[in-house]
PDB file of C-alpha atoms in Angstrom:
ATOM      1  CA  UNK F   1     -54.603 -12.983   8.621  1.00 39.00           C
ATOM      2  CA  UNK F   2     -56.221 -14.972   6.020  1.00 40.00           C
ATOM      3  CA  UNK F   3     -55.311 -14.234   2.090  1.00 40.00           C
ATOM      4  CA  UNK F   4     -58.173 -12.884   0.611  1.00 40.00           C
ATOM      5  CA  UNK F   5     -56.836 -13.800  -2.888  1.00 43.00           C
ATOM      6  CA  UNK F   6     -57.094 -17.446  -1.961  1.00 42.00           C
ATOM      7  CA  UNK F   7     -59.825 -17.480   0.443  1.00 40.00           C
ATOM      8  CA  UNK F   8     -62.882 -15.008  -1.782  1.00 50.00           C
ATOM      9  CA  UNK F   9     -61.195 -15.612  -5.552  1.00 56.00           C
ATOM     10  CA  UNK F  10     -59.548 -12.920  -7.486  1.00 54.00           C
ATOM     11  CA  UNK F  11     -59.042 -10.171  -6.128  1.00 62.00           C
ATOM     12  CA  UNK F  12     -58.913  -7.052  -9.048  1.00 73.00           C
ATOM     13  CA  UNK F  13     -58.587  -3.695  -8.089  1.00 80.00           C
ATOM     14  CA  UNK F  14     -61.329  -1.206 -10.138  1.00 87.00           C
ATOM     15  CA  UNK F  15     -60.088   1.430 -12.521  1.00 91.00           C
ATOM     16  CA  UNK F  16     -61.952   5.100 -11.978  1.00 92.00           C
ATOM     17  CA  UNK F  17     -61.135   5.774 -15.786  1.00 95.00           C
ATOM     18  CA  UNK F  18     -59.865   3.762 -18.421  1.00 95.00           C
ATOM     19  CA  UNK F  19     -60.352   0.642 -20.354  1.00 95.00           C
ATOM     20  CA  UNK F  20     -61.193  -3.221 -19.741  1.00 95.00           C
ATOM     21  CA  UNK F  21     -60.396  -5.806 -22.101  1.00 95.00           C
ATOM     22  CA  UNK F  22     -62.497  -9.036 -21.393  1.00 94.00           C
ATOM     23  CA  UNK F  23     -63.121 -12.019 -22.485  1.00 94.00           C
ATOM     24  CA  UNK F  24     -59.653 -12.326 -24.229  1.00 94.00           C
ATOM     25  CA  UNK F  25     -58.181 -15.899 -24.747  1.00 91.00           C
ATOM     26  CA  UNK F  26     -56.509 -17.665 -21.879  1.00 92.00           C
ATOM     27  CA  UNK F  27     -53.187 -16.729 -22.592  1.00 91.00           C
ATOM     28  CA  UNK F  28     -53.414 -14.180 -25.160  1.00 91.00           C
ATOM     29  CA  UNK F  29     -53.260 -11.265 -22.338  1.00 92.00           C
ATOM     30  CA  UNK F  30     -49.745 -10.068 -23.149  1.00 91.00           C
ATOM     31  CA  UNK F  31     -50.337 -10.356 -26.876  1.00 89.00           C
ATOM     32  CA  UNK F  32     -52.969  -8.178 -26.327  1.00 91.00           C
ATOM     33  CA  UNK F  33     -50.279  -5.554 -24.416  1.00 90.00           C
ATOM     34  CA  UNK F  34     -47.840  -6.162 -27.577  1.00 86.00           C
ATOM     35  CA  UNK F  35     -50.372  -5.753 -30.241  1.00 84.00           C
ATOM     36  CA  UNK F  36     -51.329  -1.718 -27.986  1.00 87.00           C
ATOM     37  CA  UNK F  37     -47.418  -1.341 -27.719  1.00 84.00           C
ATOM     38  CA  UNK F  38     -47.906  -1.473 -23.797  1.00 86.00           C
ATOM     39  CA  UNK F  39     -44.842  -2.628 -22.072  1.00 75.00           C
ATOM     40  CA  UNK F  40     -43.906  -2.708 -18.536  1.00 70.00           C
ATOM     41  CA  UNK F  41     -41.549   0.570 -19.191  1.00 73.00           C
ATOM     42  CA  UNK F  42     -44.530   2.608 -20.288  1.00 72.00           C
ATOM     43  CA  UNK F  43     -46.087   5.552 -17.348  1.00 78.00           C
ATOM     44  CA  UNK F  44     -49.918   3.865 -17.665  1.00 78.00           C
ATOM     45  CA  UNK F  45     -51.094   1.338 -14.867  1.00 85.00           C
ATOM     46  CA  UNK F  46     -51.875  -1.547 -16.217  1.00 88.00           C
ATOM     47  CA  UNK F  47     -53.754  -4.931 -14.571  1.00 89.00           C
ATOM     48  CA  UNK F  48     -53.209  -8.050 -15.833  1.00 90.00           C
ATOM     49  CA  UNK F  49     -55.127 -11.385 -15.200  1.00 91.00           C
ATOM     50  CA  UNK F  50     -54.097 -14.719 -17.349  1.00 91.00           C
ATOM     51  CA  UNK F  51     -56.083 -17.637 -17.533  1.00 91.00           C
ATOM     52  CA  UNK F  52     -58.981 -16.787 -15.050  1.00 90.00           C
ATOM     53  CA  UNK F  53     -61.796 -19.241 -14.551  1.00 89.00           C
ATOM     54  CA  UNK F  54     -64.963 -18.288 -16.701  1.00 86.00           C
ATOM     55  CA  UNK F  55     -68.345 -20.022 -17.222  1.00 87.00           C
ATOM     56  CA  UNK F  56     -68.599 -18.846 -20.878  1.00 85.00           C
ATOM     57  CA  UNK F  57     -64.584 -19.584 -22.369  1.00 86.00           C
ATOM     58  CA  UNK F  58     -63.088 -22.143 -19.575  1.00 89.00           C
ATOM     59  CA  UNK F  59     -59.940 -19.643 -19.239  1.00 92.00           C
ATOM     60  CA  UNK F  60     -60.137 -16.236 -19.999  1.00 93.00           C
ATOM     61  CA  UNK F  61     -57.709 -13.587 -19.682  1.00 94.00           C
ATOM     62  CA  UNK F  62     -58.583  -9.785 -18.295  1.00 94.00           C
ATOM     63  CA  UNK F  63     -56.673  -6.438 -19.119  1.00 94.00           C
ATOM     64  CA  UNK F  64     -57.227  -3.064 -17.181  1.00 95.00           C
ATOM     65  CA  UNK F  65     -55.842   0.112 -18.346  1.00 93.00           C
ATOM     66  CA  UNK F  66     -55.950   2.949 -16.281  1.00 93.00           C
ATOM     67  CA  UNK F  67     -56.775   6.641 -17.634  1.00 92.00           C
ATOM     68  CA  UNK F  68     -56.895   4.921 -21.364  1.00 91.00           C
ATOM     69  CA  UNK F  69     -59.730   4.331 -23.590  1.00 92.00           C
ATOM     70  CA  UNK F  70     -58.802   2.689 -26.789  1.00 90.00           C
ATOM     71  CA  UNK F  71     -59.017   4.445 -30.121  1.00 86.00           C
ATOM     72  CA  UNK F  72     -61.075   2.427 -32.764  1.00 82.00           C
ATOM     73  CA  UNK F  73     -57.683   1.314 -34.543  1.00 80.00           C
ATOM     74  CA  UNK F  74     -56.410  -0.352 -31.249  1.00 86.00           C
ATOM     75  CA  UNK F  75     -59.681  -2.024 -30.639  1.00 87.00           C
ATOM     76  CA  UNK F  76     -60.026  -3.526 -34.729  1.00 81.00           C
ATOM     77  CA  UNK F  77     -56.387  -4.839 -33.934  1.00 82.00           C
ATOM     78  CA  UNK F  78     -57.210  -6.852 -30.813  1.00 89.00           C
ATOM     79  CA  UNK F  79     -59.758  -8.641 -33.199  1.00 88.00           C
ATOM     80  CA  UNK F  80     -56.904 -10.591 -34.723  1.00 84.00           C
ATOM     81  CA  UNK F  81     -56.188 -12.486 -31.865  1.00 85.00           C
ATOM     82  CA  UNK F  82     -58.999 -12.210 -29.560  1.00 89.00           C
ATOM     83  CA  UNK F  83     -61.793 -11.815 -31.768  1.00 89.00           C
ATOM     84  CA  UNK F  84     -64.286 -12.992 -28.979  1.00 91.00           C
ATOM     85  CA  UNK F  85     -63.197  -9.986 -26.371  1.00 93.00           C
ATOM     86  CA  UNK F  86     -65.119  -7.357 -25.222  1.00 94.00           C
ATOM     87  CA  UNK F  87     -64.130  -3.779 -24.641  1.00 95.00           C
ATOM     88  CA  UNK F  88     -65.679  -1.614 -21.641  1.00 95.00           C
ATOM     89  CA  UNK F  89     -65.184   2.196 -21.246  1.00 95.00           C
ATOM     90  CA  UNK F  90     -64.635   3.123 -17.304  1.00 96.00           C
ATOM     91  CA  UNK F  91     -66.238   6.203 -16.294  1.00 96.00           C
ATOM     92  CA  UNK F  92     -65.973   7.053 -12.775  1.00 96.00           C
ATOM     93  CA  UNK F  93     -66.327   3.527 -11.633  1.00 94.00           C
ATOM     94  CA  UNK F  94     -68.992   2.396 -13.605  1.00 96.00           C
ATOM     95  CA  UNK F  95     -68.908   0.876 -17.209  1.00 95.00           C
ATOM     96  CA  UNK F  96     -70.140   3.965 -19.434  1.00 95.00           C
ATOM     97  CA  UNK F  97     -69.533   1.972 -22.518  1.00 93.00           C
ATOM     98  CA  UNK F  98     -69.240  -2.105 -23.806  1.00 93.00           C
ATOM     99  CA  UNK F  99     -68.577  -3.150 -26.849  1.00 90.00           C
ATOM    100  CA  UNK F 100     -67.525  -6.032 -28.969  1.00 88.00           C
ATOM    101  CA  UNK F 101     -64.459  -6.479 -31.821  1.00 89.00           C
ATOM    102  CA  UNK F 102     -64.734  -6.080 -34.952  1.00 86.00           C
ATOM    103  CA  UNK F 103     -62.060  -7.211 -37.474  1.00 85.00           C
ATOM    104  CA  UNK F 104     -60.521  -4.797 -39.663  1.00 86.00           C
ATOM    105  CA  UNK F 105     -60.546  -5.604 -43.749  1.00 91.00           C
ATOM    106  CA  UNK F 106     -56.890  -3.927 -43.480  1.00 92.00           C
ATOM    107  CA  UNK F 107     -54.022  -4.010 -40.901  1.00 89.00           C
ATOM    108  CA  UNK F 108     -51.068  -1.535 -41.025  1.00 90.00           C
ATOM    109  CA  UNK F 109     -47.617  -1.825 -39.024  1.00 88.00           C
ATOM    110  CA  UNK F 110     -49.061  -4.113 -36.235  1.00 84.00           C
ATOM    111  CA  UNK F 111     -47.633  -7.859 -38.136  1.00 89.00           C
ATOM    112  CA  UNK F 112     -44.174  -8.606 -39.589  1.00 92.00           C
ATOM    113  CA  UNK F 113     -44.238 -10.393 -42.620  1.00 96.00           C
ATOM    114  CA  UNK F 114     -42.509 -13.892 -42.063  1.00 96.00           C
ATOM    115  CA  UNK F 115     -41.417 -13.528 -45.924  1.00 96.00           C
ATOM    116  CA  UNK F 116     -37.912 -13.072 -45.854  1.00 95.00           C
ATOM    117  CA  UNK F 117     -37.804 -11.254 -49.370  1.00 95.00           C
ATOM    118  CA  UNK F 118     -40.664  -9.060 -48.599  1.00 96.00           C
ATOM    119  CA  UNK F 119     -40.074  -5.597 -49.021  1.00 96.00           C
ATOM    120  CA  UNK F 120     -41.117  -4.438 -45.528  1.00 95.00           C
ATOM    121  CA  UNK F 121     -38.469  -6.673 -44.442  1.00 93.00           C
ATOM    122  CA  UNK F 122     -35.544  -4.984 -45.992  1.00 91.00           C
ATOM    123  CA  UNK F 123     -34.414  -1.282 -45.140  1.00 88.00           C
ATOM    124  CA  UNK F 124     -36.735   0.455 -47.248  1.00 89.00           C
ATOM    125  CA  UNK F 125     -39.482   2.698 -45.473  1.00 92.00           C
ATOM    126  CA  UNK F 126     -42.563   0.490 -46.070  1.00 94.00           C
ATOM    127  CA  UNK F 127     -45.211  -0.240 -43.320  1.00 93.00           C
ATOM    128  CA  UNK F 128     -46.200  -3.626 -43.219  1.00 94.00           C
ATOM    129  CA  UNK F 129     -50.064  -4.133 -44.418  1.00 96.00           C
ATOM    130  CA  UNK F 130     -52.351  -7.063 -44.370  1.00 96.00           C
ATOM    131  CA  UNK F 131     -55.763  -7.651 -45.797  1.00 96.00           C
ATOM    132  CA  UNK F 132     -57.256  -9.662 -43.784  1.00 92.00           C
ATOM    133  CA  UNK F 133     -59.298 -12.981 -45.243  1.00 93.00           C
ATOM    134  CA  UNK F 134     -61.371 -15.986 -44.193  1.00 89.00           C
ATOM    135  CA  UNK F 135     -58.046 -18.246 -44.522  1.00 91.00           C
ATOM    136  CA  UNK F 136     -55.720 -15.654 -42.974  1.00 91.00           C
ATOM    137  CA  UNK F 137     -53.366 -12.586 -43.264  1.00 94.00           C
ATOM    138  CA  UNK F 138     -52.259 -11.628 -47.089  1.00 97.00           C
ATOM    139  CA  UNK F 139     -49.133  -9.456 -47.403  1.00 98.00           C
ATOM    140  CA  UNK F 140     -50.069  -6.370 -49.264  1.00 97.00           C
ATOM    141  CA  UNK F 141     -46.311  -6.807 -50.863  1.00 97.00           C
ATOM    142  CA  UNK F 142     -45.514 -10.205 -51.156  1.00 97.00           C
ATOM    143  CA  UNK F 143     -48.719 -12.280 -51.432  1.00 97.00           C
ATOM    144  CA  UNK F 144     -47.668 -14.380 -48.340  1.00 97.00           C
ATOM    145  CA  UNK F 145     -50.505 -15.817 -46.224  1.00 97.00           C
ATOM    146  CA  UNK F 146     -49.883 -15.799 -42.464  1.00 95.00           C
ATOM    147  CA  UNK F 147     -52.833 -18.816 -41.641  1.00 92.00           C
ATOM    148  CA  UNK F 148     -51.708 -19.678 -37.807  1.00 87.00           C
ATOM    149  CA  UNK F 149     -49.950 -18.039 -35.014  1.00 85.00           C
ATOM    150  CA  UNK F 150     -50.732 -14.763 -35.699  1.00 85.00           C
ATOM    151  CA  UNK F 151     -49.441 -13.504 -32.280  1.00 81.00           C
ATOM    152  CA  UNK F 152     -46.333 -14.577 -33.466  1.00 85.00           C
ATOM    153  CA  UNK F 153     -45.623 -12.086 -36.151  1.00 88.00           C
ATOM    154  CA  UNK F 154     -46.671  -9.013 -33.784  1.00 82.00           C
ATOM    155  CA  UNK F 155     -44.351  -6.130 -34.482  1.00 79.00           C
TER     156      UNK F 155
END
């Protein structure tokens, strides 16, 4: 028996319902799970491809989420790190919907400042918030600018 995986390229399985994320960053995949709070305890069947051959990016990454479709909040925070991506509603088999990114002006409780002294950092009920510039992330608090890495400071 031959391995069809190696033999006919990847081999996906399709989602009746639910959500694909494509066109996301070689290797930004499971930032993409952190930034929807997806984690391999959670009850939703997920499908996860990293660094998959593409004509357009070189490497891409590919996210399927069964029996999900993304609220408008979820999608605008996928922007920060995979601003390229494209989202596609599942219907049924059959893309009912595609759409790009867009990013947000404002981020809430998705990034931890890496300010020490900020406010959301100490014990005090504050949710983290962002405005979100040309040269970066600005703490709503502090003033700090988050330029690189952003992935990094996912809550």
């Amino acid at each position: 028996m031959t391995d069809k995986c190696c033999t006919e390229g990847l081999l996906i399985s399709p989602i009746r319902n639910g959500t694909v994320i494509d066109h996301i960053k070689g290797g930004e995949g499971l930032n993409v799970l952190r930034i929807l709070g997806l984690t391999g305890t959670c009850t939703v069947s997920l499908s996860v491809a990293t660094n998959v051959t593409s004509r357009q990016m070189g490497r891409k990454d590919i996210v399927k989420i069964e029996n999900r479709e993304l609220l408008k909040e979820e999608v605008d925070r996928i922007a920060l790190i995979a601003p390229q991506s494209s989202i596609n509603i599942i219907r049924e088999f059959r893309v009912y919907e595609k759409k790009g990114v867009e990013i947000p002006d404002q981020i809430c409780g998705v990034i931890r400042c890496p300010n020490p002294g900020c406010i959301t950092n100490t014990n005090e009920p504050v949710t983290s918030r962002f405005t979100v510039q040309q040269s970066g992330l600005r703490c709503h608090y502090c003033d700090w600018l988050i330029t690189k890495d952003i992935a990094s400071h996912i809550i």
